[in-house]
């Protein structure tokens, strides 16, 4: 632990001096050293660390809620909107959920060390792949202090050290949670550098973190579009991300009307502020006059504003005329764009042009059309006869997720423990030499 104390002392000196780049450099050095130690940590040790963090969190409940009250007071004074304040707020039940989340991650299968694809080669050697941690993961996020614990637990269980940079609005809450994490690590003898919460809200810390490929192996941003665009543009470290959640549901002529109604209502109204919420509804023309009036009545009960194409407006006079911007929009609000299309080809063309490659669904009774939709829609999740709201790590059986990726390299879709690992080739021989 002496090495970790050295880097912590050095980091604090740089922070006190206002030298943010040097401070981040020291954190990076500590994280890289911890990543080496974590390669030796077995599943039992990692699980004991998670349980120790849970115990520390439970014992520090009052301190955490007091810190969160300070953040909430400051947020109200700074004019944060109600949605951000809701994400920021902690309560006894949310602390209970954080504790339970740590224990759930401890109960998940550990992907590290898994070996597959073992095959004998003609030379007699045996070649396979072993799953290993990425190394050091940098996570940049806004508002929600529970992300601090979620990210720490997933990174630790997958054998990664992590650098966590939360938003300034949650600084007191994150500091309190960080203290519990550090105590939990110390309780089981893991290095302090395994999980570090950046203790400055200076924006220069983000710039430094995304520019340290010698210390950080991957960056995962969780936040608004402007944050993710900035990180994607400026990062010198690989980024796992998604920019938008412009998700579609297409109702085909053969769709069961009852299923179509249930899916289209749930996909929009279950929660408005999530990236897997439907933002555009596409309806095949022959069924539009049957399903749209009924859907409009259901959406009216949820006070959803409808914006539609000319053919939609002809069936739903209450719909506002949709503009080009509406087809691109991720509303994250009770607003829905609706377009009547002539068949699946037009639906797929619309999704290709305006979608964000996140999650898109089809409601159909035609097996061939379902197969075509799955093959031709280029999104990280493609769903048949179910709500887009299922595009989630927990619902997919991953146990938990660090985020959702619309990238195509390394991880795509919900990123769970396996997405925080990679594979390396392993070779077993018995004295063979290449001829």
Short mmCIF file of C-alpha atoms in Angstrom, two decimals:
data_model
loop_
_atom_site.label_atom_id
_atom_site.label_comp_id
_atom_site.label_asym_id
_atom_site.label_seq_id
_atom_site.Cartn_x
_atom_site.Cartn_y
_atom_site.Cartn_z
CA UNK A 1 0.00 0.00 0.00
CA UNK A 2 3.00 2.31 0.34
CA UNK A 3 3.11 2.87 -3.41
CA UNK A 4 -0.51 3.92 -3.45
CA UNK A 5 0.10 6.33 -0.58
CA UNK A 6 2.97 7.86 -2.55
CA UNK A 7 0.87 8.57 -5.63
CA UNK A 8 -2.02 9.84 -3.50
CA UNK A 9 0.26 12.25 -1.64
CA UNK A 10 1.73 13.47 -4.90
CA UNK A 11 -1.73 13.91 -6.42
CA UNK A 12 -2.91 15.93 -3.44
CA UNK A 13 0.14 18.21 -3.64
CA UNK A 14 -0.57 18.94 -7.31
CA UNK A 15 -4.27 19.50 -6.58
CA UNK A 16 -3.48 21.92 -3.75
CA UNK A 17 -1.16 23.80 -6.10
CA UNK A 18 -3.89 24.03 -8.77
CA UNK A 19 -1.83 22.02 -11.27
CA UNK A 20 -4.65 19.96 -12.79
CA UNK A 21 -2.59 18.24 -15.55
CA UNK A 22 0.01 17.08 -13.00
CA UNK A 23 -2.78 15.97 -10.65
CA UNK A 24 -4.37 13.87 -13.39
CA UNK A 25 -0.96 12.47 -14.34
CA UNK A 26 -0.50 11.26 -10.76
CA UNK A 27 -3.96 9.67 -10.74
CA UNK A 28 -3.16 7.98 -14.03
CA UNK A 29 0.08 6.55 -12.66
CA UNK A 30 -1.78 5.21 -9.65
CA UNK A 31 -4.46 3.66 -11.84
CA UNK A 32 -1.95 1.97 -14.13
CA UNK A 33 -0.09 0.49 -11.16
CA UNK A 34 -3.37 -0.70 -9.65
CA UNK A 35 -4.41 -2.31 -12.95
CA UNK A 36 -1.31 -4.50 -12.75
CA UNK A 37 -2.26 -5.60 -9.22
CA UNK A 38 -5.86 -6.25 -10.24
CA UNK A 39 -4.70 -8.78 -12.83
CA UNK A 40 -3.65 -10.92 -9.87
CA UNK A 41 -6.93 -10.45 -7.97
CA UNK A 42 -9.15 -13.53 -8.01
CA UNK A 43 -12.94 -13.48 -8.07
CA UNK A 44 -13.21 -14.01 -4.32
CA UNK A 45 -11.06 -10.99 -3.52
CA UNK A 46 -12.97 -8.74 -5.91
CA UNK A 47 -16.27 -9.89 -4.42
CA UNK A 48 -15.02 -9.28 -0.89
CA UNK A 49 -14.09 -5.74 -1.94
CA UNK A 50 -17.60 -5.15 -3.27
CA UNK A 51 -19.14 -6.50 -0.05
CA UNK A 52 -16.80 -4.28 2.00
CA UNK A 53 -17.87 -1.25 -0.03
CA UNK A 54 -21.51 -2.15 0.58
CA UNK A 55 -20.87 -2.36 4.34
CA UNK A 56 -19.05 0.98 4.34
CA UNK A 57 -21.87 2.56 2.37
CA UNK A 58 -24.47 1.29 4.84
CA UNK A 59 -22.44 2.59 7.79
CA UNK A 60 -22.00 6.01 6.13
CA UNK A 61 -25.61 6.49 5.03
CA UNK A 62 -26.14 9.65 7.09
CA UNK A 63 -22.93 11.23 5.78
CA UNK A 64 -23.88 10.46 2.18
CA UNK A 65 -27.39 11.88 2.52
CA UNK A 66 -26.02 14.99 4.23
CA UNK A 67 -23.55 15.53 1.38
CA UNK A 68 -26.31 15.00 -1.16
CA UNK A 69 -28.48 17.58 0.60
CA UNK A 70 -25.70 20.12 0.05
CA UNK A 71 -25.57 19.24 -3.65
CA UNK A 72 -29.36 19.52 -3.93
CA UNK A 73 -29.37 22.91 -2.22
CA UNK A 74 -26.64 24.18 -4.53
CA UNK A 75 -28.43 22.73 -7.55
CA UNK A 76 -31.66 24.52 -6.67
CA UNK A 77 -29.78 27.77 -6.17
CA UNK A 78 -28.10 27.31 -9.57
CA UNK A 79 -31.42 26.71 -11.31
CA UNK A 80 -31.05 23.02 -12.23
CA UNK A 81 -34.23 21.78 -13.87
CA UNK A 82 -36.48 19.22 -12.18
CA UNK A 83 -35.20 16.30 -14.27
CA UNK A 84 -31.57 16.97 -13.31
CA UNK A 85 -32.53 17.46 -9.67
CA UNK A 86 -34.34 14.12 -9.73
CA UNK A 87 -31.23 12.37 -11.08
CA UNK A 88 -29.09 14.11 -8.47
CA UNK A 89 -31.27 13.31 -5.46
CA UNK A 90 -30.42 10.46 -3.09
CA UNK A 91 -32.79 9.00 -0.51
CA UNK A 92 -32.79 6.06 1.87
CA UNK A 93 -34.35 3.90 -0.83
CA UNK A 94 -31.78 4.98 -3.43
CA UNK A 95 -28.93 4.27 -1.01
CA UNK A 96 -30.50 0.85 -0.37
CA UNK A 97 -30.58 0.29 -4.15
CA UNK A 98 -26.89 1.26 -4.41
CA UNK A 99 -25.97 -1.22 -1.67
CA UNK A 100 -28.04 -3.93 -3.33
CA UNK A 101 -26.43 -3.09 -6.67
CA UNK A 102 -22.96 -3.77 -5.24
CA UNK A 103 -24.10 -7.14 -3.92
CA UNK A 104 -25.75 -8.02 -7.23
CA UNK A 105 -22.51 -7.31 -9.11
CA UNK A 106 -20.65 -9.46 -6.58
CA UNK A 107 -23.06 -12.26 -7.50
CA UNK A 108 -22.49 -12.00 -11.25
CA UNK A 109 -20.21 -14.47 -13.07
CA UNK A 110 -16.66 -13.17 -13.42
CA UNK A 111 -15.68 -13.08 -17.11
CA UNK A 112 -11.94 -12.68 -16.41
CA UNK A 113 -9.95 -15.81 -17.16
CA UNK A 114 -12.60 -17.49 -19.29
CA UNK A 115 -10.96 -19.57 -22.03
CA UNK A 116 -12.73 -20.57 -25.22
CA UNK A 117 -12.14 -21.62 -28.82
CA UNK A 118 -9.35 -24.03 -27.80
CA UNK A 119 -8.23 -26.00 -30.87
CA UNK A 120 -5.31 -28.24 -31.75
CA UNK A 121 -3.27 -27.12 -34.74
CA UNK A 122 -1.44 -29.52 -37.11
CA UNK A 123 1.82 -28.61 -35.34
CA UNK A 124 0.46 -30.02 -32.09
CA UNK A 125 0.08 -26.68 -30.33
CA UNK A 126 -3.25 -25.79 -28.76
CA UNK A 127 -4.59 -22.28 -29.51
CA UNK A 128 -7.41 -20.51 -27.72
CA UNK A 129 -8.53 -17.17 -26.31
CA UNK A 130 -8.56 -15.91 -22.73
CA UNK A 131 -10.76 -13.06 -21.52
CA UNK A 132 -8.78 -10.33 -19.75
CA UNK A 133 -9.46 -6.81 -18.38
CA UNK A 134 -9.11 -3.74 -20.60
CA UNK A 135 -6.78 -2.16 -18.02
CA UNK A 136 -7.72 1.39 -16.97
CA UNK A 137 -11.20 2.71 -17.77
CA UNK A 138 -11.98 6.43 -17.59
CA UNK A 139 -15.65 7.27 -17.06
CA UNK A 140 -17.01 10.82 -17.42
CA UNK A 141 -20.59 11.38 -16.36
CA UNK A 142 -23.09 13.97 -15.18
CA UNK A 143 -25.62 14.44 -12.37
CA UNK A 144 -26.28 10.94 -11.02
CA UNK A 145 -24.07 10.09 -8.00
CA UNK A 146 -25.22 6.45 -8.09
CA UNK A 147 -23.21 6.11 -11.33
CA UNK A 148 -20.07 6.51 -9.21
CA UNK A 149 -20.85 3.26 -7.44
CA UNK A 150 -22.21 1.44 -10.50
CA UNK A 151 -19.11 2.26 -12.54
CA UNK A 152 -16.74 1.38 -9.71
CA UNK A 153 -18.39 -1.99 -9.10
CA UNK A 154 -18.48 -3.06 -12.75
CA UNK A 155 -14.91 -1.99 -13.42
CA UNK A 156 -13.62 -3.71 -10.29
CA UNK A 157 -15.50 -6.97 -10.95
CA UNK A 158 -14.11 -7.05 -14.50
CA UNK A 159 -10.57 -6.50 -13.18
CA UNK A 160 -10.15 -2.92 -14.37
CA UNK A 161 -8.84 0.10 -12.52
CA UNK A 162 -10.97 3.17 -13.13
CA UNK A 163 -10.85 6.95 -13.05
CA UNK A 164 -14.27 8.47 -12.39
CA UNK A 165 -15.01 12.10 -13.16
CA UNK A 166 -18.52 13.09 -12.08
CA UNK A 167 -20.31 16.36 -12.69
CA UNK A 168 -19.74 19.42 -10.52
CA UNK A 169 -23.40 19.35 -9.45
CA UNK A 170 -22.77 16.08 -7.53
CA UNK A 171 -19.32 16.88 -6.13
CA UNK A 172 -20.18 16.52 -2.43
CA UNK A 173 -22.15 13.29 -2.98
CA UNK A 174 -19.39 11.78 -5.10
CA UNK A 175 -16.75 12.68 -2.50
CA UNK A 176 -18.76 10.92 0.22
CA UNK A 177 -19.28 7.83 -1.94
CA UNK A 178 -15.60 7.86 -2.92
CA UNK A 179 -14.63 7.72 0.75
CA UNK A 180 -16.70 4.54 1.18
CA UNK A 181 -15.12 3.00 -1.91
CA UNK A 182 -11.59 3.75 -0.70
CA UNK A 183 -12.33 2.31 2.74
CA UNK A 184 -13.76 -0.84 1.15
CA UNK A 185 -10.66 -1.30 -1.00
CA UNK A 186 -8.41 -0.84 2.03
CA UNK A 187 -10.46 -3.34 4.05
CA UNK A 188 -9.44 -6.17 1.69
CA UNK A 189 -5.95 -4.94 0.81
CA UNK A 190 -6.60 -3.73 -2.75
CA UNK A 191 -4.74 -0.61 -3.91
CA UNK A 192 -6.35 2.82 -3.64
CA UNK A 193 -5.62 3.38 -7.32
CA UNK A 194 -8.13 0.67 -8.29
CA UNK A 195 -11.00 3.18 -8.06
CA UNK A 196 -10.34 6.90 -8.04
CA UNK A 197 -12.92 9.68 -8.10
CA UNK A 198 -11.42 12.86 -9.55
CA UNK A 199 -11.58 15.45 -6.78
CA UNK A 200 -11.70 18.56 -8.94
CA UNK A 201 -14.55 19.98 -11.01
CA UNK A 202 -12.12 21.89 -13.23
CA UNK A 203 -12.96 21.09 -16.87
CA UNK A 204 -9.24 20.73 -17.53
CA UNK A 205 -9.42 17.39 -15.71
CA UNK A 206 -11.60 15.99 -18.50
CA UNK A 207 -9.19 17.26 -21.14
CA UNK A 208 -6.28 15.63 -19.32
CA UNK A 209 -8.06 12.30 -18.80
CA UNK A 210 -8.95 11.88 -22.48
CA UNK A 211 -5.40 12.73 -23.50
CA UNK A 212 -3.48 10.12 -21.46
CA UNK A 213 -3.26 6.97 -23.59
CA UNK A 214 -0.21 5.91 -21.59
CA UNK A 215 -2.44 5.59 -18.50
CA UNK A 216 -6.03 5.22 -19.76
CA UNK A 217 -7.08 2.42 -22.13
CA UNK A 218 -10.67 3.47 -22.88
CA UNK A 219 -13.03 6.35 -22.10
CA UNK A 220 -16.76 5.89 -21.50
CA UNK A 221 -18.77 9.14 -21.46
CA UNK A 222 -22.24 9.15 -19.93
CA UNK A 223 -24.09 12.42 -20.32
CA UNK A 224 -25.57 14.90 -22.75
CA UNK A 225 -24.85 15.06 -26.45
CA UNK A 226 -22.53 18.08 -26.14
CA UNK A 227 -20.32 16.27 -23.61
CA UNK A 228 -20.08 13.13 -25.73
CA UNK A 229 -19.41 15.11 -28.92
CA UNK A 230 -16.58 16.99 -27.21
CA UNK A 231 -14.98 13.81 -25.89
CA UNK A 232 -15.34 12.00 -29.22
CA UNK A 233 -13.75 14.94 -31.00
CA UNK A 234 -10.84 15.56 -28.63
CA UNK A 235 -10.00 12.17 -27.13
CA UNK A 236 -6.65 10.54 -27.81
CA UNK A 237 -7.96 7.43 -26.06
CA UNK A 238 -10.51 5.00 -27.60
CA UNK A 239 -14.11 5.93 -26.70
CA UNK A 240 -17.13 3.67 -26.11
CA UNK A 241 -20.22 5.81 -26.59
CA UNK A 242 -23.55 6.64 -28.13
CA UNK A 243 -24.54 10.16 -29.12
CA UNK A 244 -28.30 9.89 -29.57
CA UNK A 245 -31.16 7.55 -28.85
CA UNK A 246 -33.41 8.25 -31.85
CA UNK A 247 -35.30 4.96 -31.60
CA UNK A 248 -38.08 3.81 -33.93
CA UNK A 249 -41.00 1.41 -33.82
CA UNK A 250 -42.37 0.30 -37.21
CA UNK A 251 -45.89 -1.17 -37.25
CA UNK A 252 -46.29 -3.43 -40.29
CA UNK A 253 -49.63 -4.12 -42.01
CA UNK A 254 -49.67 -7.67 -40.63
CA UNK A 255 -49.16 -6.54 -37.02
CA UNK A 256 -51.55 -7.70 -34.33
CA UNK A 257 -53.33 -4.40 -33.44
CA UNK A 258 -53.42 -5.16 -29.71
CA UNK A 259 -49.72 -5.96 -29.62
CA UNK A 260 -48.94 -2.89 -31.71
CA UNK A 261 -50.89 -0.65 -29.31
CA UNK A 262 -49.23 -2.06 -26.20
CA UNK A 263 -45.71 -1.90 -27.66
CA UNK A 264 -46.01 1.59 -29.16
CA UNK A 265 -47.48 3.05 -25.96
CA UNK A 266 -44.91 1.39 -23.68
CA UNK A 267 -41.97 2.30 -25.91
CA UNK A 268 -42.90 5.99 -25.63
CA UNK A 269 -44.48 6.45 -22.23
CA UNK A 270 -42.76 3.96 -19.89
CA UNK A 271 -40.03 6.56 -19.29
CA UNK A 272 -39.39 9.69 -21.34
CA UNK A 273 -35.80 10.52 -20.39
CA UNK A 274 -34.04 7.30 -21.44
CA UNK A 275 -31.98 6.61 -24.54
CA UNK A 276 -34.08 3.52 -25.46
CA UNK A 277 -37.39 5.42 -25.53
CA UNK A 278 -39.14 5.52 -28.93
CA UNK A 279 -38.95 8.97 -30.52
CA UNK A 280 -40.45 8.20 -33.96
CA UNK A 281 -43.33 5.89 -34.81
CA UNK A 282 -43.56 4.53 -38.37
CA UNK A 283 -46.89 3.02 -39.49
CA UNK A 284 -47.56 1.08 -42.68
CA UNK A 285 -50.18 2.94 -44.74
CA UNK A 286 -52.82 0.14 -45.02
CA UNK A 287 -53.11 -0.16 -41.25
CA UNK A 288 -52.70 3.53 -40.34
CA UNK A 289 -56.41 4.39 -40.21
CA UNK A 290 -56.98 1.45 -37.84
CA UNK A 291 -54.14 1.92 -35.35
CA UNK A 292 -53.37 5.65 -35.31
CA UNK A 293 -56.68 6.92 -33.85
CA UNK A 294 -56.53 4.32 -31.10
CA UNK A 295 -52.88 5.15 -30.39
CA UNK A 296 -53.68 8.85 -30.33
CA UNK A 297 -56.32 8.25 -27.65
CA UNK A 298 -53.80 6.30 -25.58
CA UNK A 299 -51.11 8.96 -25.96
CA UNK A 300 -53.61 11.67 -25.00
CA UNK A 301 -54.03 9.95 -21.64
CA UNK A 302 -50.30 10.47 -21.11
CA UNK A 303 -50.33 14.06 -22.45
CA UNK A 304 -47.98 13.14 -25.30
CA UNK A 305 -47.71 15.81 -28.01
CA UNK A 306 -47.95 14.33 -31.50
CA UNK A 307 -46.08 15.65 -34.53
CA UNK A 308 -46.80 14.01 -37.84
CA UNK A 309 -46.42 13.91 -41.60
CA UNK A 310 -49.26 15.06 -43.90
CA UNK A 311 -50.86 11.61 -43.97
CA UNK A 312 -50.69 11.39 -40.18
CA UNK A 313 -52.35 14.80 -39.88
CA UNK A 314 -55.15 13.67 -42.18
CA UNK A 315 -55.96 10.91 -39.69
CA UNK A 316 -55.05 12.87 -36.54
CA UNK A 317 -55.99 16.56 -36.87
CA UNK A 318 -54.57 17.22 -33.41
CA UNK A 319 -51.05 16.36 -34.61
CA UNK A 320 -48.68 19.26 -35.25
CA UNK A 321 -46.94 19.22 -38.64
CA UNK A 322 -43.56 17.49 -38.29
CA UNK A 323 -40.49 19.33 -39.56
CA UNK A 324 -37.22 17.87 -40.82
CA UNK A 325 -35.77 18.49 -37.34
CA UNK A 326 -38.44 16.30 -35.77
CA UNK A 327 -37.24 13.21 -37.61
CA UNK A 328 -33.75 13.79 -36.16
CA UNK A 329 -34.98 14.65 -32.67
CA UNK A 330 -34.24 12.81 -29.44
CA UNK A 331 -36.98 14.51 -27.44
CA UNK A 332 -36.48 12.83 -24.05
CA UNK A 333 -39.92 14.27 -23.38
CA UNK A 334 -43.63 13.48 -23.96
CA UNK A 335 -43.38 14.33 -27.66
CA UNK A 336 -43.64 11.82 -30.51
CA UNK A 337 -43.02 12.09 -34.26
CA UNK A 338 -45.24 9.90 -36.46
CA UNK A 339 -44.84 9.03 -40.13
CA UNK A 340 -47.07 6.92 -42.36
CA UNK A 341 -44.90 4.89 -44.77
CA UNK A 342 -45.49 2.71 -47.81
CA UNK A 343 -44.09 -0.62 -46.70
CA UNK A 344 -40.97 -1.80 -44.97
CA UNK A 345 -38.54 -0.51 -47.60
CA UNK A 346 -39.55 3.06 -46.84
CA UNK A 347 -39.47 2.36 -43.09
CA UNK A 348 -35.91 1.02 -43.29
CA UNK A 349 -34.83 3.94 -45.49
CA UNK A 350 -36.22 6.36 -42.91
CA UNK A 351 -34.44 4.59 -40.05
CA UNK A 352 -31.16 4.55 -42.01
CA UNK A 353 -31.43 8.29 -42.75
CA UNK A 354 -32.65 9.60 -39.41
CA UNK A 355 -31.88 6.92 -36.83
CA UNK A 356 -28.95 6.84 -34.42
CA UNK A 357 -28.17 3.11 -34.69
CA UNK A 358 -29.29 2.61 -31.09
CA UNK A 359 -32.51 0.55 -30.95
CA UNK A 360 -35.26 -0.02 -33.51
CA UNK A 361 -38.25 -2.37 -33.43
CA UNK A 362 -40.78 -3.91 -35.78
CA UNK A 363 -44.27 -5.15 -34.93
CA UNK A 364 -45.28 -7.80 -37.46
CA UNK A 365 -46.79 -11.26 -37.85
CA UNK A 366 -44.77 -11.87 -41.03
CA UNK A 367 -41.71 -14.01 -40.23
CA UNK A 368 -39.96 -13.11 -43.49
CA UNK A 369 -40.36 -9.38 -42.89
CA UNK A 370 -39.09 -9.79 -39.34
CA UNK A 371 -35.96 -11.56 -40.62
CA UNK A 372 -35.40 -8.84 -43.24
CA UNK A 373 -35.80 -6.09 -40.65
CA UNK A 374 -33.27 -7.78 -38.35
CA UNK A 375 -30.78 -8.20 -41.17
CA UNK A 376 -31.11 -4.77 -42.78
CA UNK A 377 -31.56 -2.35 -39.86
CA UNK A 378 -28.06 -1.36 -38.75
CA UNK A 379 -28.61 -0.71 -35.04
CA UNK A 380 -26.99 -2.02 -31.87
CA UNK A 381 -30.33 -3.60 -30.87
CA UNK A 382 -33.03 -4.72 -33.33
CA UNK A 383 -36.24 -5.93 -31.72
CA UNK A 384 -39.19 -7.92 -33.09
CA UNK A 385 -42.61 -7.63 -31.41
CA UNK A 386 -41.40 -6.03 -28.17
CA UNK A 387 -40.80 -2.56 -26.77
CA UNK A 388 -37.55 -0.67 -27.38
CA UNK A 389 -37.40 -0.19 -23.59
CA UNK A 390 -35.95 -3.71 -23.34
CA UNK A 391 -32.62 -2.46 -24.77
CA UNK A 392 -30.95 -2.52 -21.36
CA UNK A 393 -28.16 -4.51 -19.73
CA UNK A 394 -30.35 -5.85 -16.92
CA UNK A 395 -33.14 -6.88 -19.31
CA UNK A 396 -30.60 -8.60 -21.57
CA UNK A 397 -29.31 -10.70 -18.69
CA UNK A 398 -26.02 -8.86 -18.29
CA UNK A 399 -26.86 -8.08 -14.66
CA UNK A 400 -25.79 -4.46 -15.01
CA UNK A 401 -24.37 -2.15 -17.65
CA UNK A 402 -21.83 0.64 -17.79
CA UNK A 403 -23.66 2.23 -20.73
CA UNK A 404 -24.87 1.53 -24.26
CA UNK A 405 -22.59 1.66 -27.26
CA UNK A 406 -23.56 2.41 -30.85
CA UNK A 407 -19.95 1.94 -31.95
CA UNK A 408 -19.07 -1.13 -33.97
CA UNK A 409 -15.59 -1.88 -32.68
CA UNK A 410 -15.04 -3.65 -29.36
CA UNK A 411 -18.49 -3.30 -27.76
CA UNK A 412 -21.95 -2.72 -29.22
CA UNK A 413 -25.27 -2.36 -27.41
CA UNK A 414 -25.47 -2.59 -23.61
CA UNK A 415 -21.94 -2.85 -22.18
CA UNK A 416 -21.75 -5.19 -19.18
CA UNK A 417 -18.88 -7.00 -17.52
CA UNK A 418 -17.89 -8.84 -20.70
CA UNK A 419 -17.84 -5.53 -22.61
CA UNK A 420 -15.26 -4.25 -20.11
CA UNK A 421 -12.90 -7.06 -21.08
CA UNK A 422 -11.05 -8.10 -24.20
CA UNK A 423 -9.42 -11.34 -25.34
CA UNK A 424 -5.86 -12.41 -25.91
CA UNK A 425 -4.59 -15.52 -27.66
CA UNK A 426 -3.11 -18.22 -25.49
CA UNK A 427 -1.03 -21.10 -26.81
CA UNK A 428 -0.16 -24.43 -25.13
CA UNK A 429 2.72 -26.43 -26.48
CA UNK A 430 4.86 -29.38 -25.50
CA UNK A 431 8.24 -28.50 -26.93
CA UNK A 432 7.10 -27.78 -30.50
CA UNK A 433 9.30 -25.60 -32.73
CA UNK A 434 8.19 -24.10 -36.01
CA UNK A 435 9.49 -25.89 -39.08
#
